[in-house]
């Protein structure tokens, strides 16, 4: 199912660029994302509290919990879309509270996010949408073209490259969102329910891609309710499973 | 220099950034259209103001500020009374100059009534004194009283006064024109601000996606600002051209021909029109900037 | 009756349906604002037109349409030549009436120049004939030629003609006013159409959800139409009130006082103002209707 | 997990109103949705062809197939959001091609649809959104209030009744979309991936609700890639599983 040639070529390209960002990480110290006694509540009430966590470089995390327990909220705290109600969140060693809007924009170029509701620019083609992170950060489009093509092949969207997002199926949108999150070869990948709308085979394929990236040193966190996916991953990678339950973030036992 | 540089950079723009804003939006068309319509109206209001201004100047200069004093007296006292009246007039506030008319001038004045062959010598004609008022004018009743006291044979006739209302009419017309221009400019600014806000609200998803993939505020704002500024510039330029063309179709403005018949612009005033699109672009730039930064601040 | 009924139904509306449209949209505010601004400008344009119209009427009636024929002849021929001149004038196209002035009238005319004590009997005064033109006026040069042929001592003086340009100026001012009103109305219509289109484009999701749950087109369109029509009505009413208030602050218009000083409205003309918001509402209704049905047709 | 009392009350209410629509169905003959040699293609190419199918009243269908195979397209054909490229689709005995826009709007009041991308009116509260189908068809809100409350309890959204849709989590939105589709007690329920974003327990709960409705005579079609869900359903209801594969609609074997 997975062509080894393609995989290698893809990896090489990603490594090429990730050298740069890896250096940046080293200069900044070894911390990527750090929670310190974090609590968050919306107007409705507190979702969780006393959450302390450090995402070490190269780690692989799953985040589970019932619907409405706060998985998406947790991820939003990770990429600065929310500021915690109390406690401290640090992204690349900077306290989110102290970061300017531009700082957050720059940090996001090193964090690939797959939103639960995948949104795109509906007037641009899929290809242009996938290249958007590059465009926005001022990269030359040309030199990333091979990378883009390969990524599209991986997520099975090559034939839809010129379609507009409203013409995509639900699963296609989800795969496109994952591809867009990966195109900048970010240090951290946060994916919110990235396989909710794809069939089992495709979800295995996407998982393999994420595991490959993790092997290359990327830090990965996936919020999902799909226990089958977690079980499948555990066969290939040392993944920690976090569970939000009873307003606490807990490490899930070996029962998964 | 660096201002010019950044204006040029802005106009050239970042093609990539602008692509992020959906190409056809009704809000953009709305901006083009309102800029054009407003520019068109401004051209007319401007022409009206300038023509009314010219009119007011001419009338007040040439006509409104003259009056006559007529002295009827026995021949022997005529010279003395004339001199006395001129003295009174010279010391009256609001009188710029006073001058006794010569016989020839009086004959010319009377020609419409008696023909040029009037036997003036046979007549005991009154002496006429032409009075030129200052801009503020004199107090007619006060002057009449003083003349009655000092020059028994003098009669003040400030008949030309009837043009006063005309002059003030022309002035208020000019004021109306300028008020309209200011109003239209304000309305245009407000409309472009609202259109920009509407565009940003309609493109909330675009902005959210851009933020998500790491675009800076200035990058996003720039795309919108450029779009709206250039569209306002284009719309206003079109409207101004159209308005100027319409003005050319009106009977032309000439110094001699009539008072208000020519509503057109004269000479250097045509260059004022160039300011209209430039001002529209500046208004659009500032309005969009404000709207964009307000919208962006509400997003994470 | 049934029209009134449906207008009332429309105004009362379906509170539920209207709730479906998001309450604060910049496009709605844009509609209120442009309706208000435009109504304000229309009030002024209307006042300008009406005042210019009054002015043109008065000037052309009272002043512009009179001329004088002066007959200087030996006493013996005076009566005959006067009669001949009157005959010529009666058969001239463009002359409404012609009348020889009495001695008393001529004395009154000359009073400003010579005082009332002028010894008219001692003078060989020319006879004056007052000529009233029709609206279209006569051909001055042609009349002069005919008089020269038939009445050697007659001189035509259509000095009052100098007011002609003024009258045409006032007329063109009135025309300008009406043209502005039409332009502003068109611009308002276009703006509301565009604003409605922008609102519908921005609310594509709302419309899609409504269609999904089984709402009919008319139900959805109604919600938008009602919103925009009422907002345009409110905006225009506000703008008109504001404009009327501003007019009241201007020097008031009176029949006797001056020509154009009073830009205000007179009597029944104030009621014209009520038409402005009504027309704005009608324009908004039709514009939104068009926009809504266009947008809906593109959705399944 | 499922309170029997609540269920009964809910059913009673639903039956009350469904009497009316059941009568309408009988008058119209017994056909709900019928495909006759239907083919559909977008600009990109043909998705499927020669599809003939009749949804009998009270039937329970699953629709599967890989991502991008045309499941959503198929459902859209069922509720008149798309007109087939060739062949005939009949909704309540009317040819979709011949139906006016108002006819389609009226037909939709008898078809409950759960979209894959759940969209709501973002300025109305959840409660108002769920009541929207009633509002739009001119029902008095009051008399449906009990029904609405019960439905919200079933999908676990009682505490979020006054939240605005953008404040809901992904799973909450999906459950809300299902509740909105059921509020009118429609004859036919079409659900596109209704459990993609909810955890296993919640998906069982939602399935139970749909099975209950089916037992009361509702016709149900669920597009899903979640084979676990299909297997779970098969224990409780006689469901037919349709699969789109190779541009054909096939009946899946007993291998599920
Ligand atoms: N902006 C908001 N304002 C108020 N409440 C919110 C907001 N966003 C989310 N919530 C509420 O917070 C809770 C957690 O939401 P969150 O999206 O983090 O859940 P989740 O774990 O991702 O759930 P799911 O698996 O369904 O996606 C939910 O009950 C949700 O309704
Ligand atoms: N409006 C459209 N224009 C062109 N192509 C479209 C359009 N809508 C869908 N498609 C294409 O048709 C194919 C089938 O789409 P559909 O949404 O029916 O798939 P699906 O089976 O629901 O997939 P998923 O499981 O991913 O939701 C996809 O490849 C999609 O890209
Ligand atoms: Mg979530
Ligand atoms: Mg689908």
PDB file of N, CA, C and O in Angstrom, chain C residues 16 19-23 205-206 208-217 219 296-297 299-300, chain D residues 79 81 101-102 104-106 108-109 113 115 119-124 128 132-133 135-136 180:
ATOM      1  N   UNK C  16     -40.609  35.752  13.322  1.00  0.00           N
ATOM      2  CA  UNK C  16     -39.803  34.541  13.276  1.00  0.00           C
ATOM      3  C   UNK C  16     -38.891  34.533  12.063  1.00  0.00           C
ATOM      4  O   UNK C  16     -37.713  34.203  12.149  1.00  0.00           O
ATOM      5  N   UNK C  19     -35.996  36.940  12.303  1.00  0.00           N
ATOM      6  CA  UNK C  19     -34.979  36.526  13.252  1.00  0.00           C
ATOM      7  C   UNK C  19     -33.882  35.707  12.572  1.00  0.00           C
ATOM      8  O   UNK C  19     -32.752  35.639  13.047  1.00  0.00           O
ATOM      9  N   UNK C  20     -34.250  35.048  11.470  1.00  0.00           N
ATOM     10  CA  UNK C  20     -33.287  34.190  10.794  1.00  0.00           C
ATOM     11  C   UNK C  20     -32.120  34.980  10.200  1.00  0.00           C
ATOM     12  O   UNK C  20     -31.043  34.443  10.006  1.00  0.00           O
ATOM     13  N   UNK C  21     -32.361  36.260   9.919  1.00  0.00           N
ATOM     14  CA  UNK C  21     -31.278  37.067   9.366  1.00  0.00           C
ATOM     15  C   UNK C  21     -30.480  37.646  10.527  1.00  0.00           C
ATOM     16  O   UNK C  21     -31.052  38.213  11.445  1.00  0.00           O
ATOM     17  N   UNK C  22     -29.154  37.483  10.512  1.00  0.00           N
ATOM     18  CA  UNK C  22     -28.345  37.989  11.624  1.00  0.00           C
ATOM     19  C   UNK C  22     -28.614  39.466  11.867  1.00  0.00           C
ATOM     20  O   UNK C  22     -28.712  40.238  10.913  1.00  0.00           O
ATOM     21  N   UNK C  23     -28.737  39.844  13.131  1.00  0.00           N
ATOM     22  CA  UNK C  23     -29.211  41.187  13.439  1.00  0.00           C
ATOM     23  C   UNK C  23     -28.287  42.310  12.999  1.00  0.00           C
ATOM     24  O   UNK C  23     -28.704  43.218  12.292  1.00  0.00           O
ATOM     25  N   UNK C 205     -24.513  31.123   4.109  1.00  0.00           N
ATOM     26  CA  UNK C 205     -24.724  29.987   5.003  1.00  0.00           C
ATOM     27  C   UNK C 205     -26.122  30.004   5.602  1.00  0.00           C
ATOM     28  O   UNK C 205     -26.797  28.978   5.675  1.00  0.00           O
ATOM     29  N   UNK C 206     -26.567  31.198   6.011  1.00  0.00           N
ATOM     30  CA  UNK C 206     -27.920  31.320   6.557  1.00  0.00           C
ATOM     31  C   UNK C 206     -28.935  30.802   5.548  1.00  0.00           C
ATOM     32  O   UNK C 206     -29.834  30.013   5.869  1.00  0.00           O
ATOM     33  N   UNK C 208     -28.474  28.814   2.988  1.00  0.00           N
ATOM     34  CA  UNK C 208     -28.335  27.379   2.742  1.00  0.00           C
ATOM     35  C   UNK C 208     -29.005  26.582   3.856  1.00  0.00           C
ATOM     36  O   UNK C 208     -29.714  25.606   3.602  1.00  0.00           O
ATOM     37  N   UNK C 209     -28.803  27.010   5.106  1.00  0.00           N
ATOM     38  CA  UNK C 209     -29.420  26.298   6.226  1.00  0.00           C
ATOM     39  C   UNK C 209     -30.934  26.389   6.138  1.00  0.00           C
ATOM     40  O   UNK C 209     -31.648  25.399   6.325  1.00  0.00           O
ATOM     41  N   UNK C 210     -31.435  27.571   5.810  1.00  0.00           N
ATOM     42  CA  UNK C 210     -32.891  27.749   5.710  1.00  0.00           C
ATOM     43  C   UNK C 210     -33.465  26.844   4.626  1.00  0.00           C
ATOM     44  O   UNK C 210     -34.501  26.214   4.809  1.00  0.00           O
ATOM     45  N   UNK C 211     -32.802  26.799   3.472  1.00  0.00           N
ATOM     46  CA  UNK C 211     -33.278  25.921   2.402  1.00  0.00           C
ATOM     47  C   UNK C 211     -33.261  24.472   2.880  1.00  0.00           C
ATOM     48  O   UNK C 211     -34.179  23.718   2.606  1.00  0.00           O
ATOM     49  N   UNK C 212     -32.191  24.112   3.584  1.00  0.00           N
ATOM     50  CA  UNK C 212     -32.045  22.722   4.015  1.00  0.00           C
ATOM     51  C   UNK C 212     -33.200  22.283   4.894  1.00  0.00           C
ATOM     52  O   UNK C 212     -33.675  21.160   4.800  1.00  0.00           O
ATOM     53  N   UNK C 213     -33.655  23.190   5.770  1.00  0.00           N
ATOM     54  CA  UNK C 213     -34.713  22.779   6.685  1.00  0.00           C
ATOM     55  C   UNK C 213     -36.096  23.036   6.100  1.00  0.00           C
ATOM     56  O   UNK C 213     -37.093  22.954   6.806  1.00  0.00           O
ATOM     57  N   UNK C 214     -36.152  23.355   4.802  1.00  0.00           N
ATOM     58  CA  UNK C 214     -37.453  23.387   4.145  1.00  0.00           C
ATOM     59  C   UNK C 214     -38.127  24.744   4.073  1.00  0.00           C
ATOM     60  O   UNK C 214     -39.340  24.822   3.914  1.00  0.00           O
ATOM     61  N   UNK C 215     -37.333  25.832   4.155  1.00  0.00           N
ATOM     62  CA  UNK C 215     -37.943  27.158   4.001  1.00  0.00           C
ATOM     63  C   UNK C 215     -38.148  27.455   2.523  1.00  0.00           C
ATOM     64  O   UNK C 215     -37.316  27.105   1.688  1.00  0.00           O
ATOM     65  N   UNK C 216     -39.290  28.088   2.216  1.00  0.00           N
ATOM     66  CA  UNK C 216     -39.529  28.471   0.825  1.00  0.00           C
ATOM     67  C   UNK C 216     -38.742  29.724   0.482  1.00  0.00           C
ATOM     68  O   UNK C 216     -38.431  30.538   1.347  1.00  0.00           O
ATOM     69  N   UNK C 217     -38.509  29.918  -0.809  1.00  0.00           N
ATOM     70  CA  UNK C 217     -37.790  31.106  -1.265  1.00  0.00           C
ATOM     71  C   UNK C 217     -38.450  32.386  -0.763  1.00  0.00           C
ATOM     72  O   UNK C 217     -37.781  33.308  -0.297  1.00  0.00           O
ATOM     73  N   UNK C 219     -40.211  32.959   1.784  1.00  0.00           N
ATOM     74  CA  UNK C 219     -40.009  33.147   3.227  1.00  0.00           C
ATOM     75  C   UNK C 219     -38.634  33.762   3.492  1.00  0.00           C
ATOM     76  O   UNK C 219     -38.496  34.709   4.268  1.00  0.00           O
ATOM     77  N   UNK C 296     -31.098  33.433  -4.476  1.00  0.00           N
ATOM     78  CA  UNK C 296     -31.765  32.171  -4.155  1.00  0.00           C
ATOM     79  C   UNK C 296     -31.759  31.216  -5.329  1.00  0.00           C
ATOM     80  O   UNK C 296     -31.605  30.011  -5.169  1.00  0.00           O
ATOM     81  N   UNK C 297     -31.914  31.785  -6.538  1.00  0.00           N
ATOM     82  CA  UNK C 297     -32.001  30.897  -7.682  1.00  0.00           C
ATOM     83  C   UNK C 297     -30.706  30.105  -7.875  1.00  0.00           C
ATOM     84  O   UNK C 297     -30.712  29.028  -8.478  1.00  0.00           O
ATOM     85  N   UNK C 299     -29.040  28.713  -5.536  1.00  0.00           N
ATOM     86  CA  UNK C 299     -28.899  27.696  -4.488  1.00  0.00           C
ATOM     87  C   UNK C 299     -29.921  26.591  -4.687  1.00  0.00           C
ATOM     88  O   UNK C 299     -31.036  26.848  -5.136  1.00  0.00           O
ATOM     89  N   UNK C 300     -29.539  25.372  -4.309  1.00  0.00           N
ATOM     90  CA  UNK C 300     -30.529  24.286  -4.422  1.00  0.00           C
ATOM     91  C   UNK C 300     -31.307  24.148  -3.130  1.00  0.00           C
ATOM     92  O   UNK C 300     -30.894  24.614  -2.097  1.00  0.00           O
TER      93      UNK C 300
ATOM     94  N   UNK D  79     -32.513  14.205  -1.588  1.00  0.00           N
ATOM     95  CA  UNK D  79     -33.356  15.287  -1.079  1.00  0.00           C
ATOM     96  C   UNK D  79     -33.410  16.489  -2.021  1.00  0.00           C
ATOM     97  O   UNK D  79     -33.740  17.597  -1.619  1.00  0.00           O
ATOM     98  N   UNK D  81     -31.175  18.223  -3.623  1.00  0.00           N
ATOM     99  CA  UNK D  81     -30.150  19.257  -3.675  1.00  0.00           C
ATOM    100  C   UNK D  81     -29.351  19.161  -4.969  1.00  0.00           C
ATOM    101  O   UNK D  81     -28.674  20.097  -5.355  1.00  0.00           O
ATOM    102  N   UNK D 101     -39.166  24.939  -7.071  1.00  0.00           N
ATOM    103  CA  UNK D 101     -38.358  25.169  -5.870  1.00  0.00           C
ATOM    104  C   UNK D 101     -39.212  25.072  -4.612  1.00  0.00           C
ATOM    105  O   UNK D 101     -38.751  24.576  -3.580  1.00  0.00           O
ATOM    106  N   UNK D 102     -40.433  25.512  -4.685  1.00  0.00           N
ATOM    107  CA  UNK D 102     -41.307  25.420  -3.517  1.00  0.00           C
ATOM    108  C   UNK D 102     -41.687  23.971  -3.229  1.00  0.00           C
ATOM    109  O   UNK D 102     -41.780  23.566  -2.069  1.00  0.00           O
ATOM    110  N   UNK D 104     -39.822  21.445  -3.704  1.00  0.00           N
ATOM    111  CA  UNK D 104     -38.664  20.840  -3.037  1.00  0.00           C
ATOM    112  C   UNK D 104     -38.601  21.281  -1.583  1.00  0.00           C
ATOM    113  O   UNK D 104     -38.343  20.475  -0.685  1.00  0.00           O
ATOM    114  N   UNK D 105     -38.881  22.566  -1.347  1.00  0.00           N
ATOM    115  CA  UNK D 105     -38.882  23.054   0.037  1.00  0.00           C
ATOM    116  C   UNK D 105     -39.902  22.274   0.864  1.00  0.00           C
ATOM    117  O   UNK D 105     -39.615  21.858   1.996  1.00  0.00           O
ATOM    118  N   UNK D 106     -41.084  22.061   0.291  1.00  0.00           N
ATOM    119  CA  UNK D 106     -42.118  21.328   1.047  1.00  0.00           C
ATOM    120  C   UNK D 106     -41.710  19.880   1.278  1.00  0.00           C
ATOM    121  O   UNK D 106     -41.898  19.333   2.373  1.00  0.00           O
ATOM    122  N   UNK D 108     -38.794  18.778   1.634  1.00  0.00           N
ATOM    123  CA  UNK D 108     -37.732  18.702   2.648  1.00  0.00           C
ATOM    124  C   UNK D 108     -38.271  18.716   4.057  1.00  0.00           C
ATOM    125  O   UNK D 108     -37.579  18.357   5.007  1.00  0.00           O
ATOM    126  N   UNK D 109     -39.507  19.195   4.210  1.00  0.00           N
ATOM    127  CA  UNK D 109     -40.069  19.174   5.558  1.00  0.00           C
ATOM    128  C   UNK D 109     -40.415  17.757   5.974  1.00  0.00           C
ATOM    129  O   UNK D 109     -40.678  17.482   7.123  1.00  0.00           O
ATOM    130  N   UNK D 113     -32.452  15.837   7.189  1.00  0.00           N
ATOM    131  CA  UNK D 113     -31.112  15.641   6.635  1.00  0.00           C
ATOM    132  C   UNK D 113     -30.062  16.039   7.658  1.00  0.00           C
ATOM    133  O   UNK D 113     -30.147  17.111   8.251  1.00  0.00           O
ATOM    134  N   UNK D 115     -26.359  16.924   7.522  1.00  0.00           N
ATOM    135  CA  UNK D 115     -25.254  17.226   6.614  1.00  0.00           C
ATOM    136  C   UNK D 115     -23.928  16.762   7.197  1.00  0.00           C
ATOM    137  O   UNK D 115     -23.768  16.723   8.407  1.00  0.00           O
ATOM    138  N   UNK D 119     -24.050  22.776   9.437  1.00  0.00           N
ATOM    139  CA  UNK D 119     -24.128  24.237   9.452  1.00  0.00           C
ATOM    140  C   UNK D 119     -25.354  24.687  10.220  1.00  0.00           C
ATOM    141  O   UNK D 119     -26.415  24.066  10.150  1.00  0.00           O
ATOM    142  N   UNK D 120     -25.185  25.797  10.925  1.00  0.00           N
ATOM    143  CA  UNK D 120     -26.284  26.348  11.718  1.00  0.00           C
ATOM    144  C   UNK D 120     -26.384  27.844  11.461  1.00  0.00           C
ATOM    145  O   UNK D 120     -25.548  28.418  10.769  1.00  0.00           O
ATOM    146  N   UNK D 121     -27.432  28.432  12.017  1.00  0.00           N
ATOM    147  CA  UNK D 121     -27.492  29.895  12.032  1.00  0.00           C
ATOM    148  C   UNK D 121     -26.714  30.353  13.256  1.00  0.00           C
ATOM    149  O   UNK D 121     -27.151  30.158  14.387  1.00  0.00           O
ATOM    150  N   UNK D 122     -25.560  30.961  12.992  1.00  0.00           N
ATOM    151  CA  UNK D 122     -24.625  31.211  14.088  1.00  0.00           C
ATOM    152  C   UNK D 122     -25.096  32.263  15.077  1.00  0.00           C
ATOM    153  O   UNK D 122     -24.503  32.417  16.141  1.00  0.00           O
ATOM    154  N   UNK D 123     -26.145  32.998  14.721  1.00  0.00           N
ATOM    155  CA  UNK D 123     -26.591  34.049  15.646  1.00  0.00           C
ATOM    156  C   UNK D 123     -27.785  33.599  16.487  1.00  0.00           C
ATOM    157  O   UNK D 123     -28.261  34.349  17.318  1.00  0.00           O
ATOM    158  N   UNK D 124     -28.257  32.381  16.267  1.00  0.00           N
ATOM    159  CA  UNK D 124     -29.357  31.869  17.084  1.00  0.00           C
ATOM    160  C   UNK D 124     -28.816  30.847  18.076  1.00  0.00           C
ATOM    161  O   UNK D 124     -27.814  30.184  17.811  1.00  0.00           O
ATOM    162  N   UNK D 128     -32.951  27.516  19.474  1.00  0.00           N
ATOM    163  CA  UNK D 128     -33.638  28.131  18.332  1.00  0.00           C
ATOM    164  C   UNK D 128     -33.266  27.437  17.026  1.00  0.00           C
ATOM    165  O   UNK D 128     -34.080  27.288  16.130  1.00  0.00           O
ATOM    166  N   UNK D 132     -35.689  25.446  14.325  1.00  0.00           N
ATOM    167  CA  UNK D 132     -35.801  26.167  13.050  1.00  0.00           C
ATOM    168  C   UNK D 132     -36.729  25.486  12.037  1.00  0.00           C
ATOM    169  O   UNK D 132     -37.552  26.165  11.410  1.00  0.00           O
ATOM    170  N   UNK D 133     -36.645  24.165  11.863  1.00  0.00           N
ATOM    171  CA  UNK D 133     -37.551  23.542  10.891  1.00  0.00           C
ATOM    172  C   UNK D 133     -39.018  23.794  11.232  1.00  0.00           C
ATOM    173  O   UNK D 133     -39.841  23.979  10.342  1.00  0.00           O
ATOM    174  N   UNK D 135     -40.182  26.477  12.964  1.00  0.00           N
ATOM    175  CA  UNK D 135     -40.423  27.886  12.698  1.00  0.00           C
ATOM    176  C   UNK D 135     -40.696  28.113  11.218  1.00  0.00           C
ATOM    177  O   UNK D 135     -41.658  28.776  10.829  1.00  0.00           O
ATOM    178  N   UNK D 136     -39.814  27.538  10.417  1.00  0.00           N
ATOM    179  CA  UNK D 136     -39.855  27.778   8.980  1.00  0.00           C
ATOM    180  C   UNK D 136     -41.145  27.246   8.360  1.00  0.00           C
ATOM    181  O   UNK D 136     -41.664  27.809   7.403  1.00  0.00           O
ATOM    182  N   UNK D 180     -31.777  18.353  14.929  1.00  0.00           N
ATOM    183  CA  UNK D 180     -32.531  19.243  14.047  1.00  0.00           C
ATOM    184  C   UNK D 180     -33.230  18.451  12.947  1.00  0.00           C
ATOM    185  O   UNK D 180     -34.342  18.777  12.544  1.00  0.00           O
TER     186      UNK D 180
END
